């Protein structure tokens, strides 16, 4: 049937034209898709002056490492997040889900384009105390000099606490002073002089080792630690912990040599509340 045949051909042509005119999904771009993820999940370490060795806040810096980022996110090496992604949910989770990992990979494979759209302003990182000036601050009196070479160093710094009255603590902030070489830190309180006696046996600030005296304890119900990129999270308003007068703050700091001598002089800020 020639008319039916002509109709069939015309319908097929129209169908193909319609398919061709359908909007195609555009390749991911940095400004629209990648920058929000990088700023939210990577920027806490990868910003100027941060603990990471390079910044990832602008297009040029991220594009130069697009392939590496795709690989490390696919293997869940970055961003660092230890809990099993299929396990329980944790407060402050900064891991990437499967769709976000695929987005990094697709962007890199498509050429890592910048546009379309305006550049997203990078977040501003506060180099000072995150919650403002703390009411109580302690700083290692004398800087520790980390050797240029050798194995990782675990050092326990002992600092007298200057508080003369009982205080209720709602938040604690650790400042490493040299995030380039400080890997992590744990915070303890020693109500005795045992940690001080160990410190006095060593001419350099602090004493070495992975173990603190039994008298050096975390505050009741608390686990005080710092890792690169950790965000300050005050505890619930009705759950402060008690810091008694006197005693010593013990900072167990893990440091990694950088190839040149490095000065480390950490500080800790205590944020208080009137609520017991």
Short mmCIF file of N, CA, C and O in Angstrom, two decimals, residues 159-249:
data_model
loop_
_atom_site.label_atom_id
_atom_site.label_comp_id
_atom_site.label_asym_id
_atom_site.label_seq_id
_atom_site.Cartn_x
_atom_site.Cartn_y
_atom_site.Cartn_z
N UNK A 159 50.27 20.16 80.88
CA UNK A 159 50.10 21.60 81.06
C UNK A 159 49.26 21.86 82.31
O UNK A 159 48.15 21.32 82.42
N UNK A 160 49.76 22.65 83.26
CA UNK A 160 48.94 22.97 84.44
C UNK A 160 47.66 23.70 84.05
O UNK A 160 47.68 24.59 83.19
N UNK A 161 46.55 23.32 84.65
CA UNK A 161 45.28 23.99 84.40
C UNK A 161 45.15 25.19 85.35
O UNK A 161 45.26 25.03 86.56
N UNK A 162 44.93 26.39 84.82
CA UNK A 162 44.93 27.59 85.67
C UNK A 162 43.59 27.88 86.34
O UNK A 162 43.48 28.88 87.04
N UNK A 163 42.59 27.01 86.13
CA UNK A 163 41.28 27.33 86.71
C UNK A 163 41.32 27.23 88.23
O UNK A 163 41.83 26.26 88.80
N UNK A 164 40.77 28.22 88.89
CA UNK A 164 40.77 28.26 90.36
C UNK A 164 39.40 27.94 90.95
O UNK A 164 39.23 27.96 92.17
N UNK A 165 38.44 27.66 90.08
CA UNK A 165 37.11 27.32 90.56
C UNK A 165 36.50 26.26 89.64
O UNK A 165 36.96 26.06 88.51
N UNK A 166 35.50 25.57 90.11
CA UNK A 166 34.82 24.56 89.30
C UNK A 166 34.14 25.22 88.11
O UNK A 166 33.52 26.28 88.23
N UNK A 167 34.32 24.59 86.95
CA UNK A 167 33.69 25.11 85.73
C UNK A 167 32.94 23.99 85.03
O UNK A 167 33.34 22.83 85.09
N UNK A 168 31.86 24.38 84.34
CA UNK A 168 31.08 23.43 83.57
C UNK A 168 31.39 23.65 82.08
O UNK A 168 31.18 24.75 81.55
N UNK A 169 31.87 22.61 81.42
CA UNK A 169 32.42 22.72 80.07
C UNK A 169 31.41 22.21 79.05
O UNK A 169 30.95 21.07 79.13
N UNK A 170 31.08 23.07 78.08
CA UNK A 170 30.15 22.68 77.03
C UNK A 170 30.85 22.34 75.73
O UNK A 170 30.28 21.67 74.86
N UNK A 171 32.10 22.79 75.54
CA UNK A 171 32.84 22.50 74.31
C UNK A 171 34.33 22.68 74.57
O UNK A 171 34.74 23.47 75.43
N UNK A 172 35.12 21.92 73.83
CA UNK A 172 36.57 21.99 73.92
C UNK A 172 37.12 22.06 72.49
O UNK A 172 36.68 21.31 71.61
N UNK A 173 38.05 22.97 72.27
CA UNK A 173 38.68 23.08 70.94
C UNK A 173 40.20 22.92 71.07
O UNK A 173 40.83 23.58 71.89
N UNK A 174 40.75 22.03 70.26
CA UNK A 174 42.19 21.81 70.20
C UNK A 174 42.76 22.51 68.98
O UNK A 174 42.23 22.38 67.88
N UNK A 175 43.84 23.27 69.18
CA UNK A 175 44.52 23.93 68.07
C UNK A 175 45.95 23.40 68.02
O UNK A 175 46.74 23.62 68.96
N UNK A 176 46.32 22.71 66.94
CA UNK A 176 47.62 22.02 66.91
C UNK A 176 48.80 22.95 66.73
O UNK A 176 49.93 22.55 67.00
N UNK A 177 48.58 24.16 66.25
CA UNK A 177 49.61 25.16 65.94
C UNK A 177 50.38 24.82 64.68
O UNK A 177 50.86 25.72 63.99
N UNK A 178 50.51 23.55 64.36
CA UNK A 178 51.23 23.13 63.16
C UNK A 178 50.50 21.91 62.57
O UNK A 178 50.96 20.77 62.69
N UNK A 179 49.35 22.15 61.91
CA UNK A 179 48.56 21.02 61.41
C UNK A 179 49.27 20.21 60.34
O UNK A 179 48.87 19.09 60.04
N UNK A 180 50.35 20.76 59.80
CA UNK A 180 51.08 20.04 58.76
C UNK A 180 51.70 18.75 59.29
O UNK A 180 51.87 17.78 58.56
N UNK A 181 52.06 18.73 60.57
CA UNK A 181 52.76 17.55 61.12
C UNK A 181 51.96 16.85 62.21
O UNK A 181 52.32 15.74 62.62
N UNK A 182 50.90 17.47 62.73
CA UNK A 182 50.11 16.84 63.79
C UNK A 182 49.06 15.94 63.16
O UNK A 182 48.19 16.40 62.41
N UNK A 183 49.16 14.65 63.46
CA UNK A 183 48.25 13.66 62.87
C UNK A 183 46.95 13.55 63.65
O UNK A 183 45.87 13.51 63.07
N UNK A 184 47.02 13.48 64.97
CA UNK A 184 45.82 13.48 65.81
C UNK A 184 46.24 13.74 67.26
O UNK A 184 47.43 13.76 67.58
N UNK A 185 45.26 13.93 68.12
CA UNK A 185 45.54 14.18 69.53
C UNK A 185 44.40 13.68 70.40
O UNK A 185 43.23 13.67 69.97
N UNK A 186 44.73 13.24 71.63
CA UNK A 186 43.75 12.89 72.66
C UNK A 186 43.97 13.80 73.86
O UNK A 186 45.10 14.19 74.16
N UNK A 187 42.88 14.14 74.55
CA UNK A 187 42.93 15.06 75.68
C UNK A 187 42.50 14.34 76.95
O UNK A 187 41.45 13.69 76.98
N UNK A 188 43.32 14.47 78.00
CA UNK A 188 43.04 13.85 79.30
C UNK A 188 43.20 14.90 80.40
O UNK A 188 43.87 15.92 80.23
N UNK A 189 42.63 14.61 81.56
CA UNK A 189 42.78 15.42 82.76
C UNK A 189 43.43 14.55 83.83
O UNK A 189 42.98 13.43 84.08
N UNK A 190 44.49 15.06 84.46
CA UNK A 190 45.15 14.33 85.55
C UNK A 190 44.99 15.14 86.82
O UNK A 190 45.52 16.26 86.94
N UNK A 191 44.27 14.58 87.79
CA UNK A 191 44.04 15.26 89.05
C UNK A 191 45.21 15.09 90.01
O UNK A 191 45.25 15.71 91.07
N UNK A 192 46.18 14.23 89.66
CA UNK A 192 47.36 14.00 90.49
C UNK A 192 48.56 14.67 89.84
O UNK A 192 48.43 15.36 88.83
N UNK A 193 49.75 14.43 90.40
CA UNK A 193 50.98 14.97 89.82
C UNK A 193 51.80 13.91 89.10
O UNK A 193 52.97 14.15 88.75
N UNK A 194 51.19 12.74 88.84
CA UNK A 194 51.93 11.66 88.22
C UNK A 194 52.41 12.02 86.81
O UNK A 194 53.56 11.76 86.44
N UNK A 195 51.55 12.62 86.00
CA UNK A 195 51.96 13.02 84.64
C UNK A 195 53.05 14.08 84.70
O UNK A 195 54.00 14.05 83.90
N UNK A 196 52.94 15.01 85.63
CA UNK A 196 53.96 16.04 85.78
C UNK A 196 55.31 15.40 86.15
O UNK A 196 56.36 15.81 85.63
N UNK A 197 55.30 14.39 87.04
CA UNK A 197 56.55 13.73 87.42
C UNK A 197 57.20 13.05 86.23
O UNK A 197 58.42 13.10 86.05
N UNK A 198 56.41 12.44 85.37
CA UNK A 198 56.97 11.82 84.16
C UNK A 198 57.55 12.88 83.23
O UNK A 198 58.60 12.67 82.60
N UNK A 199 56.86 13.99 83.13
CA UNK A 199 57.35 15.09 82.28
C UNK A 199 58.70 15.59 82.78
O UNK A 199 59.61 15.86 81.99
N UNK A 200 58.86 15.72 84.08
CA UNK A 200 60.09 16.27 84.65
C UNK A 200 61.30 15.37 84.43
O UNK A 200 62.44 15.83 84.52
N UNK A 201 61.09 14.11 84.14
CA UNK A 201 62.20 13.19 83.88
C UNK A 201 62.79 13.36 82.48
O UNK A 201 63.85 12.82 82.18
N UNK A 202 62.10 14.09 81.62
CA UNK A 202 62.54 14.28 80.23
C UNK A 202 62.85 15.76 80.03
O UNK A 202 62.02 16.62 80.34
N UNK A 203 64.03 16.11 79.48
CA UNK A 203 64.36 17.53 79.34
C UNK A 203 63.49 18.27 78.33
O UNK A 203 63.30 19.49 78.45
N UNK A 204 62.97 17.57 77.34
CA UNK A 204 62.10 18.22 76.35
C UNK A 204 60.68 18.29 76.90
O UNK A 204 60.32 17.56 77.84
N UNK A 205 59.83 19.16 76.36
CA UNK A 205 58.44 19.22 76.82
C UNK A 205 57.74 17.87 76.68
O UNK A 205 57.84 17.21 75.65
N UNK A 206 57.05 17.45 77.73
CA UNK A 206 56.29 16.22 77.69
C UNK A 206 57.13 14.98 77.93
O UNK A 206 58.32 15.04 78.26
N UNK A 207 56.50 13.83 77.73
CA UNK A 207 57.20 12.55 77.83
C UNK A 207 56.71 11.65 76.70
O UNK A 207 55.58 11.78 76.22
N UNK A 208 57.54 10.70 76.25
CA UNK A 208 57.19 9.91 75.06
C UNK A 208 56.28 8.74 75.38
O UNK A 208 56.10 8.36 76.54
N UNK A 209 55.69 8.17 74.34
CA UNK A 209 54.96 6.92 74.49
C UNK A 209 53.49 7.00 74.17
O UNK A 209 52.89 8.08 74.08
N UNK A 210 52.91 5.81 73.99
CA UNK A 210 51.49 5.69 73.67
C UNK A 210 50.61 5.59 74.90
O UNK A 210 49.39 5.56 74.78
N UNK A 211 51.22 5.53 76.09
CA UNK A 211 50.44 5.31 77.29
C UNK A 211 50.64 6.45 78.28
O UNK A 211 51.77 6.88 78.53
N UNK A 212 49.53 6.92 78.83
CA UNK A 212 49.57 7.93 79.88
C UNK A 212 49.34 7.22 81.22
O UNK A 212 48.86 6.08 81.25
N UNK A 213 49.68 7.84 82.34
CA UNK A 213 49.42 7.21 83.64
C UNK A 213 47.93 6.93 83.83
O UNK A 213 47.08 7.63 83.26
N UNK A 214 47.60 5.92 84.62
CA UNK A 214 46.17 5.64 84.90
C UNK A 214 45.44 6.83 85.49
O UNK A 214 44.21 6.92 85.35
N UNK A 215 46.18 7.73 86.13
CA UNK A 215 45.53 8.90 86.73
C UNK A 215 45.07 9.92 85.69
O UNK A 215 44.27 10.81 85.99
N UNK A 216 45.60 9.82 84.46
CA UNK A 216 45.18 10.72 83.38
C UNK A 216 43.96 10.12 82.69
O UNK A 216 44.07 9.09 82.01
N UNK A 217 42.82 10.73 82.88
CA UNK A 217 41.56 10.17 82.42
C UNK A 217 40.81 11.19 81.56
O UNK A 217 40.95 12.40 81.72
N UNK A 218 40.00 10.66 80.64
CA UNK A 218 39.04 11.52 79.94
C UNK A 218 37.95 11.92 80.92
O UNK A 218 37.62 11.15 81.83
N UNK A 219 37.40 13.12 80.81
CA UNK A 219 36.29 13.50 81.69
C UNK A 219 35.17 12.47 81.61
O UNK A 219 34.95 11.86 80.57
N UNK A 220 34.46 12.29 82.69
CA UNK A 220 33.41 11.28 82.76
C UNK A 220 32.41 11.44 81.62
O UNK A 220 31.85 12.51 81.40
N UNK A 221 32.21 10.35 80.89
CA UNK A 221 31.24 10.36 79.80
C UNK A 221 31.72 11.02 78.53
O UNK A 221 30.95 11.20 77.59
N UNK A 222 33.00 11.39 78.46
CA UNK A 222 33.51 12.13 77.31
C UNK A 222 34.62 11.33 76.60
O UNK A 222 35.27 10.47 77.19
N UNK A 223 34.81 11.63 75.32
CA UNK A 223 35.95 11.13 74.56
C UNK A 223 36.48 12.33 73.78
O UNK A 223 35.90 12.71 72.75
N UNK A 224 37.53 12.95 74.29
CA UNK A 224 38.03 14.21 73.73
C UNK A 224 39.20 13.91 72.80
O UNK A 224 40.24 13.44 73.24
N UNK A 225 39.02 14.22 71.52
CA UNK A 225 40.08 13.96 70.55
C UNK A 225 40.02 15.00 69.44
O UNK A 225 39.04 15.73 69.30
N UNK A 226 41.09 15.03 68.66
CA UNK A 226 41.15 15.93 67.50
C UNK A 226 41.81 15.18 66.35
O UNK A 226 42.80 14.46 66.54
N UNK A 227 41.22 15.33 65.17
CA UNK A 227 41.80 14.84 63.93
C UNK A 227 41.69 15.95 62.89
O UNK A 227 40.82 16.81 63.00
N UNK A 228 42.56 15.95 61.87
CA UNK A 228 42.47 17.00 60.84
C UNK A 228 41.07 17.06 60.23
O UNK A 228 40.48 16.04 59.90
N UNK A 229 40.56 18.27 60.11
CA UNK A 229 39.25 18.46 59.52
C UNK A 229 38.09 18.28 60.47
O UNK A 229 36.95 18.48 60.08
N UNK A 230 38.36 17.91 61.71
CA UNK A 230 37.27 17.70 62.66
C UNK A 230 36.58 19.03 62.95
O UNK A 230 37.22 20.03 63.23
N UNK A 231 35.27 19.00 62.90
CA UNK A 231 34.49 20.20 63.17
C UNK A 231 34.09 20.25 64.63
O UNK A 231 33.74 19.25 65.22
N UNK A 232 34.13 21.44 65.17
CA UNK A 232 33.79 21.63 66.58
C UNK A 232 32.29 21.43 66.77
O UNK A 232 31.48 22.08 66.11
N UNK A 233 31.93 20.50 67.66
CA UNK A 233 30.52 20.23 67.94
C UNK A 233 30.28 20.34 69.44
O UNK A 233 30.62 19.42 70.19
N UNK A 234 29.73 21.46 69.90
CA UNK A 234 29.40 21.55 71.33
C UNK A 234 28.43 20.45 71.73
O UNK A 234 27.58 20.03 70.95
N UNK A 235 28.58 19.97 72.95
CA UNK A 235 27.66 18.96 73.45
C UNK A 235 26.28 19.53 73.70
O UNK A 235 26.07 20.75 73.64
N UNK A 236 25.31 18.67 73.97
CA UNK A 236 23.97 19.18 74.30
C UNK A 236 24.03 20.15 75.48
O UNK A 236 24.83 19.98 76.39
N UNK A 237 23.17 21.16 75.45
CA UNK A 237 23.22 22.21 76.46
C UNK A 237 23.05 21.72 77.88
O UNK A 237 23.54 22.35 78.82
N UNK A 238 22.34 20.59 78.06
CA UNK A 238 22.11 20.11 79.41
C UNK A 238 23.05 18.97 79.80
O UNK A 238 22.81 18.25 80.75
N UNK A 239 24.16 18.80 79.03
CA UNK A 239 25.12 17.76 79.36
C UNK A 239 26.56 18.27 79.39
O UNK A 239 27.44 17.72 78.74
N UNK A 240 26.84 19.36 80.11
CA UNK A 240 28.23 19.78 80.24
C UNK A 240 28.97 18.81 81.16
O UNK A 240 28.36 18.02 81.89
N UNK A 241 30.31 18.86 81.12
CA UNK A 241 31.08 18.07 82.08
C UNK A 241 31.83 19.02 83.01
O UNK A 241 32.03 20.19 82.70
N UNK A 242 32.23 18.51 84.15
CA UNK A 242 32.78 19.35 85.22
C UNK A 242 34.30 19.34 85.19
O UNK A 242 34.93 18.28 85.15
N UNK A 243 34.88 20.53 85.18
CA UNK A 243 36.33 20.70 85.29
C UNK A 243 36.61 21.27 86.68
O UNK A 243 36.27 22.41 86.98
N UNK A 244 37.22 20.44 87.53
CA UNK A 244 37.50 20.86 88.90
C UNK A 244 38.72 21.79 88.92
O UNK A 244 39.53 21.81 87.99
N UNK A 245 38.90 22.56 89.99
CA UNK A 245 40.06 23.47 90.08
C UNK A 245 41.38 22.69 90.07
O UNK A 245 41.47 21.59 90.60
N UNK A 246 42.40 23.30 89.47
CA UNK A 246 43.74 22.72 89.47
C UNK A 246 43.84 21.51 88.57
O UNK A 246 43.05 21.30 87.66
N UNK A 247 44.88 20.72 88.82
CA UNK A 247 45.12 19.55 88.00
C UNK A 247 45.91 19.90 86.74
O UNK A 247 46.39 21.04 86.55
N UNK A 248 46.04 18.90 85.86
CA UNK A 248 46.86 19.05 84.66
C UNK A 248 46.10 18.56 83.43
O UNK A 248 45.37 17.56 83.50
N UNK A 249 46.29 19.27 82.34
CA UNK A 249 45.80 18.82 81.04
C UNK A 249 46.92 18.00 80.40
O UNK A 249 48.07 18.45 80.33
#
